Short mmCIF file of N, CA and C in Angstrom, two decimals:
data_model
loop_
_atom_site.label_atom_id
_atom_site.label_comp_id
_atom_site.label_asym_id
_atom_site.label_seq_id
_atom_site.Cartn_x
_atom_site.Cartn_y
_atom_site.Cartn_z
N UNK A 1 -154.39 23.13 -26.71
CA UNK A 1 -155.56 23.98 -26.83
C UNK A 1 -156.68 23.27 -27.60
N UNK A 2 -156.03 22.23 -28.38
CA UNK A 2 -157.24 21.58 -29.42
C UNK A 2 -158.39 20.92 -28.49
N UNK A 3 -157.93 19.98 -27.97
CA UNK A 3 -158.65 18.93 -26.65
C UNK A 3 -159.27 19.92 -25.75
N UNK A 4 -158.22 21.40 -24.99
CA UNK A 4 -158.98 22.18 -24.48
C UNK A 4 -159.99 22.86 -24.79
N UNK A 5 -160.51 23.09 -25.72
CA UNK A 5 -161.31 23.62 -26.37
C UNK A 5 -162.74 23.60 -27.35
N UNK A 6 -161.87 21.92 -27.41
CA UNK A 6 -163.10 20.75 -27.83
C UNK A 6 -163.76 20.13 -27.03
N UNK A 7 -163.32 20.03 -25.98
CA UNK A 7 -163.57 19.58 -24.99
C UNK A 7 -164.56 20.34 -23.61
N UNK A 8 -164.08 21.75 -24.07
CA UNK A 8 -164.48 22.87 -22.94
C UNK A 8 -163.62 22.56 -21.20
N UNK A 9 -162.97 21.71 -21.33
CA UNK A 9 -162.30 21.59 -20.58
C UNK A 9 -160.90 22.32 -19.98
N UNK A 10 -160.49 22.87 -19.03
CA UNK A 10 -159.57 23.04 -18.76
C UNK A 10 -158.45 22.46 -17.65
N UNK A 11 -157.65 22.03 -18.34
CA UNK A 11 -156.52 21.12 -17.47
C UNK A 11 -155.58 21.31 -16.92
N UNK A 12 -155.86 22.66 -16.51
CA UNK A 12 -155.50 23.37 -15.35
C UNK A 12 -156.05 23.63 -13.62
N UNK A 13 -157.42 23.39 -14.36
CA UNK A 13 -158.52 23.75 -13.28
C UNK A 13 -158.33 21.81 -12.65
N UNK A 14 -158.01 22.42 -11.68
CA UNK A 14 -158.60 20.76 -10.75
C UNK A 14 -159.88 20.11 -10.78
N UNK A 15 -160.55 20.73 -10.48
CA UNK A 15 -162.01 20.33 -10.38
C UNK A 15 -162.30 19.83 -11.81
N UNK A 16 -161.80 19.72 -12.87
CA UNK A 16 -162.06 19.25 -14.55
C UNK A 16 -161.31 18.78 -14.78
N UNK A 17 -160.00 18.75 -14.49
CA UNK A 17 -158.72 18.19 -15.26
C UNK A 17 -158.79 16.37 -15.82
N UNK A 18 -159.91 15.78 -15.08
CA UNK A 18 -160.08 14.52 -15.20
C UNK A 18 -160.71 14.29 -16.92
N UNK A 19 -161.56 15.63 -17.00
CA UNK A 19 -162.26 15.22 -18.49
C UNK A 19 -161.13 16.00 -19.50
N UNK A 20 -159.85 16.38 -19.15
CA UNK A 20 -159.35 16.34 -20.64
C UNK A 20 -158.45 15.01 -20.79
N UNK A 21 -158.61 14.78 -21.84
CA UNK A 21 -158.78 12.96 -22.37
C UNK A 21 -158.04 13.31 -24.20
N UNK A 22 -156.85 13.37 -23.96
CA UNK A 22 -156.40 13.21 -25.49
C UNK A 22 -156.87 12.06 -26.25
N UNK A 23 -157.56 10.70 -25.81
CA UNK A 23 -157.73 9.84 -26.81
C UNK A 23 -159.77 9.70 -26.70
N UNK A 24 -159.96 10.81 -26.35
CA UNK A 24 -161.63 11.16 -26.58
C UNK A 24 -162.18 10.58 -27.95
N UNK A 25 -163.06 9.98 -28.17
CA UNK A 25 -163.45 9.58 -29.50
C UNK A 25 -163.43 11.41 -30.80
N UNK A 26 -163.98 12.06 -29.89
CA UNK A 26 -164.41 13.54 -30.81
C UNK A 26 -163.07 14.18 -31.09
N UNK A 27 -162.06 14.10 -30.06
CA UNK A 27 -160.81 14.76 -30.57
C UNK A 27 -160.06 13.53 -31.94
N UNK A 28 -160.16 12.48 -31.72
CA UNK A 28 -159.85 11.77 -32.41
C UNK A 28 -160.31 11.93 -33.62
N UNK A 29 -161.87 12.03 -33.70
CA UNK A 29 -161.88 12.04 -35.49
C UNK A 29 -161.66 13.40 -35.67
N UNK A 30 -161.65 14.29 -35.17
CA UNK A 30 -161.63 15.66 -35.46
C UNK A 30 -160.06 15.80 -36.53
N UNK A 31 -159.56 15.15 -35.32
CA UNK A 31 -157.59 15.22 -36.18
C UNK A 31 -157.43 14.02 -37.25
N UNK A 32 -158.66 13.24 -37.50
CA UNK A 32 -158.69 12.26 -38.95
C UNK A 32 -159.55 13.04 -39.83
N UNK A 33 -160.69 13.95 -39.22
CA UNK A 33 -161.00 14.79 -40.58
C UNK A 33 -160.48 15.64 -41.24
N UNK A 34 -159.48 16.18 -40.45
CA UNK A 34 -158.93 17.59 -40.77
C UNK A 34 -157.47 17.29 -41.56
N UNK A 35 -157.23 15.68 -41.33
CA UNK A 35 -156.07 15.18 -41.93
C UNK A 35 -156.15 14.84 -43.32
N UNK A 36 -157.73 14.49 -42.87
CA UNK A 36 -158.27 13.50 -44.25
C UNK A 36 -158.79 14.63 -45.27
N UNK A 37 -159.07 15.88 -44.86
CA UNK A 37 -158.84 17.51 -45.39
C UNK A 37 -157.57 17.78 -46.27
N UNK A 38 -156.51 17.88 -45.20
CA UNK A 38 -155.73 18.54 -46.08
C UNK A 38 -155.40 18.06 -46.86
N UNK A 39 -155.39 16.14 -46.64
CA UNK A 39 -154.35 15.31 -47.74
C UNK A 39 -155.53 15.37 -49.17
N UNK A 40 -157.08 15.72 -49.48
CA UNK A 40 -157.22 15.79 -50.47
C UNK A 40 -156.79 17.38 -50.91
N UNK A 41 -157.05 18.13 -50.41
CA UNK A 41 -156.73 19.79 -50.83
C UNK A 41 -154.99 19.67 -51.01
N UNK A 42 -154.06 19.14 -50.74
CA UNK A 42 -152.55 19.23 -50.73
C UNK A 42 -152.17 20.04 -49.57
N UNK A 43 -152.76 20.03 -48.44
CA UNK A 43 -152.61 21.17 -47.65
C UNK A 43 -151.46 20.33 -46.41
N UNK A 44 -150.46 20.94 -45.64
CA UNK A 44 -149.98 20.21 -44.94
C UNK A 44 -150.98 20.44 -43.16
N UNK A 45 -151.19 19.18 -42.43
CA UNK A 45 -151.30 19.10 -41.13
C UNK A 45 -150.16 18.78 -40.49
N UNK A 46 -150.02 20.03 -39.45
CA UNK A 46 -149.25 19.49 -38.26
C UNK A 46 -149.89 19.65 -37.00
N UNK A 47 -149.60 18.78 -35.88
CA UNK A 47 -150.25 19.16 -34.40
C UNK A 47 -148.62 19.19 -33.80
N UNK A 48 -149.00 20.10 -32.69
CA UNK A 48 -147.91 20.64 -31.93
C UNK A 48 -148.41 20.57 -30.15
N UNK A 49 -147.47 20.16 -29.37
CA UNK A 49 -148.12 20.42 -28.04
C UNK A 49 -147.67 19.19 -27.13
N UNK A 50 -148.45 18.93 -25.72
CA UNK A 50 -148.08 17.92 -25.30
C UNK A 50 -148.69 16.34 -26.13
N UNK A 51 -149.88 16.59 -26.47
CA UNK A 51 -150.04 14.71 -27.61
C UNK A 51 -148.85 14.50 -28.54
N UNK A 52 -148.41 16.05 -28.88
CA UNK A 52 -147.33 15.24 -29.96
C UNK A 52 -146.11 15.07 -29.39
N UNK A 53 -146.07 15.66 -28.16
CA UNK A 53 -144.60 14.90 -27.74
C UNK A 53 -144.97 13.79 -26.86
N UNK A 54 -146.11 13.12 -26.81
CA UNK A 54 -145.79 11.95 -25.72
C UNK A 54 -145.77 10.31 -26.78
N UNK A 55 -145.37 9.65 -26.01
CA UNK A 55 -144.76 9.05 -26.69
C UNK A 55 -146.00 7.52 -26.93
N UNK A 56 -146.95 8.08 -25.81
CA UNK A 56 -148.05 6.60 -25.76
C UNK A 56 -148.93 7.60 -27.51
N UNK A 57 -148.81 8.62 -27.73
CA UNK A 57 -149.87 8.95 -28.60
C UNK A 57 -149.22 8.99 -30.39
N UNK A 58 -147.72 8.55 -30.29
CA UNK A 58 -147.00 8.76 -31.61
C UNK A 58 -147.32 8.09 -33.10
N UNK A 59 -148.26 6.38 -32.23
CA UNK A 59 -148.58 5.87 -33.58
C UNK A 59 -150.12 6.17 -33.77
N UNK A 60 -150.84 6.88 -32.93
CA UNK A 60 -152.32 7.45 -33.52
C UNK A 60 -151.90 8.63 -33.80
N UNK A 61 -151.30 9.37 -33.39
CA UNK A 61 -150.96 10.65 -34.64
C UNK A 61 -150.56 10.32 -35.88
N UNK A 62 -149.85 9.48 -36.35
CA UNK A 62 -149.10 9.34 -37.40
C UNK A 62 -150.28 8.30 -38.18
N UNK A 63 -150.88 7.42 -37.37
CA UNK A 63 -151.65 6.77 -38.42
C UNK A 63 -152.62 7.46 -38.14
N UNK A 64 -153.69 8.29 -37.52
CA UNK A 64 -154.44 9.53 -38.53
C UNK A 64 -153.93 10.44 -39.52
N UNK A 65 -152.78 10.56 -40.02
CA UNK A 65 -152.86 11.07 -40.93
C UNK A 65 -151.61 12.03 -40.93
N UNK A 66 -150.96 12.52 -39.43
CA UNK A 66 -150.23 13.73 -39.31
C UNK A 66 -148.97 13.31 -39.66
N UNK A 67 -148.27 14.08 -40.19
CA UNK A 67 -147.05 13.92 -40.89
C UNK A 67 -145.67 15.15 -40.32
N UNK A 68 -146.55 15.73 -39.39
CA UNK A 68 -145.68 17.15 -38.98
C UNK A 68 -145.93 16.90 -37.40
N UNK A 69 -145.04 17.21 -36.82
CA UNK A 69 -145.14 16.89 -35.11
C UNK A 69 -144.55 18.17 -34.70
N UNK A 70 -144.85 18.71 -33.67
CA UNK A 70 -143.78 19.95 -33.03
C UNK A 70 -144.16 19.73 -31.45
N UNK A 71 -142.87 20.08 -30.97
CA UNK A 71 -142.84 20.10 -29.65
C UNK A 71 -141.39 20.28 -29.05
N UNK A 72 -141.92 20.04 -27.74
CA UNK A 72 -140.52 20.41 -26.93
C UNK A 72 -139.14 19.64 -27.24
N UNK A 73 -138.04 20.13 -27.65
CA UNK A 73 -136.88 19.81 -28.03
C UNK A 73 -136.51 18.03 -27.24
N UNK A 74 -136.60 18.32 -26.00
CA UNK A 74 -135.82 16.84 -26.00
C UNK A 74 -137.09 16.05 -25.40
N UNK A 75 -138.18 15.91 -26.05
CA UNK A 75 -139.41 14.94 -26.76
C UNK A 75 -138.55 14.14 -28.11
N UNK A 76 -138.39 15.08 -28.95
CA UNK A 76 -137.65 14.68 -30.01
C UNK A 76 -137.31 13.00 -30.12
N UNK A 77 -136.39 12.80 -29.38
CA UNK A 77 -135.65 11.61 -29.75
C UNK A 77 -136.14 10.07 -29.69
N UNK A 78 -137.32 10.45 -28.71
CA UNK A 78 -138.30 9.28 -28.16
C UNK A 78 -139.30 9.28 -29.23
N UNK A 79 -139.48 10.07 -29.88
CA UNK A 79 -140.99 10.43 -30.82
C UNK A 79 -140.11 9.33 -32.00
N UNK A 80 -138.95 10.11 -32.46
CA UNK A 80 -138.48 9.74 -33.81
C UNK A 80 -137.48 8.26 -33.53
N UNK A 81 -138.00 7.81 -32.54
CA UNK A 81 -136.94 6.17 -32.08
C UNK A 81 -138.35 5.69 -32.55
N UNK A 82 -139.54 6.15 -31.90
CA UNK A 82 -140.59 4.83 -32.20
C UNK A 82 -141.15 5.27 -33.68
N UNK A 83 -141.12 5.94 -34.12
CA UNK A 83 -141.71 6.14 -35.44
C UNK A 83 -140.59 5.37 -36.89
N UNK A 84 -139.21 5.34 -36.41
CA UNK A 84 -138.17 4.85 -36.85
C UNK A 84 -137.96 3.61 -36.74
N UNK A 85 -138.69 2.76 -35.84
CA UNK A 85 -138.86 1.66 -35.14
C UNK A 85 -140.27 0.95 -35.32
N UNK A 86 -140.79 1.64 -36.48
CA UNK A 86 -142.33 1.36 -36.91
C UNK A 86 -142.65 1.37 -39.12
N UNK A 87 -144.16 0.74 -38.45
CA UNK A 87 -144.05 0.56 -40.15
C UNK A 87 -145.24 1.49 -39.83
N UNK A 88 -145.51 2.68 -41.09
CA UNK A 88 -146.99 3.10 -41.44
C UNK A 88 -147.56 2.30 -41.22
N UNK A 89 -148.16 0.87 -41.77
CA UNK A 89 -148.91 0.20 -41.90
C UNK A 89 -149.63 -0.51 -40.18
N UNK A 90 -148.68 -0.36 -39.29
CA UNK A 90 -148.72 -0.40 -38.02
C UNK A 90 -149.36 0.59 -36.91
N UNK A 91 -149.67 2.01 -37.77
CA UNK A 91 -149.78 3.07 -37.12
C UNK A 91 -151.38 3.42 -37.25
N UNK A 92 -151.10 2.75 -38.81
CA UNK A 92 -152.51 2.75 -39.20
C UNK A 92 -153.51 2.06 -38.73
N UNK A 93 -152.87 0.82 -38.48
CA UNK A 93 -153.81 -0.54 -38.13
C UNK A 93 -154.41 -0.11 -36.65
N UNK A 94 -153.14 0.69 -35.60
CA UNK A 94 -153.39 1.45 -34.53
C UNK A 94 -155.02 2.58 -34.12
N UNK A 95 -154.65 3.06 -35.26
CA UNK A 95 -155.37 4.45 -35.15
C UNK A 95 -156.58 4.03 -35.63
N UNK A 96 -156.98 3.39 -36.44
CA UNK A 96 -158.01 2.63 -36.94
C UNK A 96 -158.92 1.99 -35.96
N UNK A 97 -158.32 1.29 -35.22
CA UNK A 97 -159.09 0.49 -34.15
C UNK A 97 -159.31 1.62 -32.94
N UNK A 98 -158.54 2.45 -32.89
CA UNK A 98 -158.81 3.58 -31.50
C UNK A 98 -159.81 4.27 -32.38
N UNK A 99 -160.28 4.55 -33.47
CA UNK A 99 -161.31 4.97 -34.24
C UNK A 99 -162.54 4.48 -33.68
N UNK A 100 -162.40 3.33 -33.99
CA UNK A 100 -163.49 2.01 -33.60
C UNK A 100 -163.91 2.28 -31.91
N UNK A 101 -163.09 2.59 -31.15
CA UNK A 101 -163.43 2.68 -29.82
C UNK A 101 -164.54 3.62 -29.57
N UNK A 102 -165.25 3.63 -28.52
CA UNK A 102 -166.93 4.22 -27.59
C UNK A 102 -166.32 4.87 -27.24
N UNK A 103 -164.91 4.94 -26.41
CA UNK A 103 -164.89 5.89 -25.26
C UNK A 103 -163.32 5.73 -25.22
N UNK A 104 -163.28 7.30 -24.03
CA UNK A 104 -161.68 7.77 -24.28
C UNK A 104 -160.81 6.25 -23.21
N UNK A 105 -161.36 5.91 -22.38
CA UNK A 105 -161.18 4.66 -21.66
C UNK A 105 -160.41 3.39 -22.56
N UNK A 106 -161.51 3.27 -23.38
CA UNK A 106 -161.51 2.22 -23.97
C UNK A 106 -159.90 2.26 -25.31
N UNK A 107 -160.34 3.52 -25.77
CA UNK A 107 -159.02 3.67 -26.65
C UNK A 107 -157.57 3.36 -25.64
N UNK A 108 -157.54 4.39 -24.25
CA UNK A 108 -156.59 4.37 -23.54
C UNK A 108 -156.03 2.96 -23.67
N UNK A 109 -156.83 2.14 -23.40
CA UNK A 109 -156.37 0.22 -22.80
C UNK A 109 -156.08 0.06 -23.98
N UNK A 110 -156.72 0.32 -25.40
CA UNK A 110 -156.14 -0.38 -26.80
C UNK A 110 -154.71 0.42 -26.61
N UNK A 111 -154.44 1.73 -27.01
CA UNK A 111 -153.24 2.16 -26.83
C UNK A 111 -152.10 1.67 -25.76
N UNK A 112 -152.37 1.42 -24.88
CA UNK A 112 -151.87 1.21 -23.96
C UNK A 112 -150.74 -0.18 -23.80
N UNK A 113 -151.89 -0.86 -24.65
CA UNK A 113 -151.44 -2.27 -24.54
C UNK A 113 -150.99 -2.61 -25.79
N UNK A 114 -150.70 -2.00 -26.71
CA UNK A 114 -149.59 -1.81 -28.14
C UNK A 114 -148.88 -1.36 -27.89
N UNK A 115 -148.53 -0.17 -27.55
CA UNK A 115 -147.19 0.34 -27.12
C UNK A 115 -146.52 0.23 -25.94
N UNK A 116 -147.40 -0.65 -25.28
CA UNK A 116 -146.73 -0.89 -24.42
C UNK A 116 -145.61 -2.52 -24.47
N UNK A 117 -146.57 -2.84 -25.17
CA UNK A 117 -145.89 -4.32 -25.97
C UNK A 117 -144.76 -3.93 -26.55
N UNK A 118 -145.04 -3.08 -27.19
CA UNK A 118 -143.36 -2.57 -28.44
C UNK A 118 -142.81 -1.59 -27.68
N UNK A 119 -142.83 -0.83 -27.02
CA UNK A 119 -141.77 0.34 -26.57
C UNK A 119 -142.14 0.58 -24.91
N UNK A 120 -142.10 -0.59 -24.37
CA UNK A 120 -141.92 -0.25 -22.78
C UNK A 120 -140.98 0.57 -22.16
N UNK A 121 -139.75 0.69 -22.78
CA UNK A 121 -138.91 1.62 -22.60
C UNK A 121 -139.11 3.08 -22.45
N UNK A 122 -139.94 3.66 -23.94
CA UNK A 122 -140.07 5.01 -23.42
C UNK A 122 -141.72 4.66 -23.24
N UNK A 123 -142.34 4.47 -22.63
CA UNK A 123 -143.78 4.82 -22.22
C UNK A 123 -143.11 4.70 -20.51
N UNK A 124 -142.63 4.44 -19.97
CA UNK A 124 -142.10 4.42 -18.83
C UNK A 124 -141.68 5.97 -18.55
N UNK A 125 -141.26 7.11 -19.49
CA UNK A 125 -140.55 8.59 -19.05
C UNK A 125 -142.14 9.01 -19.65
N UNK A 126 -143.15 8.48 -20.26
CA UNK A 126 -144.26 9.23 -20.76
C UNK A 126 -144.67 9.73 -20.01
N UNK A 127 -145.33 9.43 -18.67
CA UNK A 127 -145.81 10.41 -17.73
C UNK A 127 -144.85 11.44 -17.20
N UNK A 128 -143.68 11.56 -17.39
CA UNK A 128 -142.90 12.73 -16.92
C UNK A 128 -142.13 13.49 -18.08
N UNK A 129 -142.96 13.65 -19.34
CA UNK A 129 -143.22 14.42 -20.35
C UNK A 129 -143.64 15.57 -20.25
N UNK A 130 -142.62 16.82 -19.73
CA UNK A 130 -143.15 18.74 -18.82
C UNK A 130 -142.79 19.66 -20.52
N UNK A 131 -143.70 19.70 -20.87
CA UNK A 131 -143.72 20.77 -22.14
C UNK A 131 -144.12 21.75 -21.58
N UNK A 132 -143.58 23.41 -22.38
CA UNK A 132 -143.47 24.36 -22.70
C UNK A 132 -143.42 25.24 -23.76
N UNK A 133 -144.81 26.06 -23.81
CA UNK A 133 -144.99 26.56 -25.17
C UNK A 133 -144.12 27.08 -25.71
N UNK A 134 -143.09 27.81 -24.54
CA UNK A 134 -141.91 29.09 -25.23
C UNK A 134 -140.55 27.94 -26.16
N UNK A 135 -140.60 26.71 -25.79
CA UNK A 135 -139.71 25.75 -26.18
C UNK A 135 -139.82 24.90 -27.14
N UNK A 136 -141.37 24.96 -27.94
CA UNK A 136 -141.24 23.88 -29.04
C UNK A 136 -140.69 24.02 -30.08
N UNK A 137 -139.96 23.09 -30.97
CA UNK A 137 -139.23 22.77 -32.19
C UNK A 137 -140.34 22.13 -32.93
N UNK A 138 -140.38 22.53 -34.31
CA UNK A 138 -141.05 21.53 -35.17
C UNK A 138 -140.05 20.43 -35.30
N UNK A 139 -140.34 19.38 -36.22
CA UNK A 139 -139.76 18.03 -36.14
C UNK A 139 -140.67 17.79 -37.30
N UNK A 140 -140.66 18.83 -38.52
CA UNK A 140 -141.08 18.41 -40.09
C UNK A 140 -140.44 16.83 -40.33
N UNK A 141 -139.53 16.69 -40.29
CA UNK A 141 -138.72 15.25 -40.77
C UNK A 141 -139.39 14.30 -40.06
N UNK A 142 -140.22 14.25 -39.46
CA UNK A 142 -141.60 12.99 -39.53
C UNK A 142 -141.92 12.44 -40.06
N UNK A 143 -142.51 13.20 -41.48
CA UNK A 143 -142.70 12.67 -42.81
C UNK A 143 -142.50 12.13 -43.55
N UNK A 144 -140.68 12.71 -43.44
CA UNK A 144 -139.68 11.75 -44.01
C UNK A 144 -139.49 10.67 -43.36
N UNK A 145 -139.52 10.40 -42.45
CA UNK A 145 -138.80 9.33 -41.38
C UNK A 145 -140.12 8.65 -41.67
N UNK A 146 -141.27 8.48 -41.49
CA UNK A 146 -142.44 7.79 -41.90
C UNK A 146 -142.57 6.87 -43.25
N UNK A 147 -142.07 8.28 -44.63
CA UNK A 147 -142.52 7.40 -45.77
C UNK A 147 -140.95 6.90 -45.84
N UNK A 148 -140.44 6.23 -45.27
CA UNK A 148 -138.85 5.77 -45.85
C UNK A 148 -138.98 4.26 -45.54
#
């Protein structure tokens, strides 16, 4: 709903579905301001939905800032292999430069071509990632699994 809504887009409707763009420059800082929010107030951020269960978007969530993921149950294991399989400092360096990007294009190819370097394995089931609102699990232990 975040992207839908920021976007005015709906990605349902055919005739639009092309402009919803999870790595949009505006959705992007939106979820680094609101991160960069709570972590001075002590407040916790989580995003929930299909960005947080796919698996091309795990190290720009985590290096903007999010520490809480929720989503569909067996997302799970692919999210917390590459985040387990990563340094903060990697996620950051990630999200930073998709910062830097003009356009949702342009982030796509930076993303694309990092994770695709390190985890060809699951970016291969990423496009056949079918979430359901009635089915998500949080997956708080992000956080943990991050600062360890």
């Amino acid at each position: 709903d975040l992207i839908q809504y920021t976007l005015a887009v709906d990605r349902d409707n055919d005739d639009v579905d092309y402009l919803y763009q999870p790595l949009h420059p505006a959705i992007l800082r939106l979820i680094k301001t609101v991160c960069d929010a709570g972590a001075r107030h002590e407040v916790p951020v989580s995003l929930c939905g299909e960005m947080a269960a796919d698996p091309r978007y795990t190290w720009v969530l985590v290096g903007l800032g999010l520490r809480e993921l929720s989503m569909q149950a067996s997302a799970i294991p692919v999210v917390k292999n590459i985040i387990r399989a990563s340094t903060l400092d990697e996620m950051e360096a990630l999200a930073n430069a998709v910062l830097a990007c003009e356009t949702a294009a342009e982030a796509r190819r930076l993303v694309m071509q990092e994770m695709g370097m390190r985890f060809p394995e699951h970016l291969q089931h990423a496009a056949g990632v079918e979430l359901g609102d009635d089915d998500e699990e949080p997956i708080s232990s992000v956080g943990r699994v991050v600062s360890e």
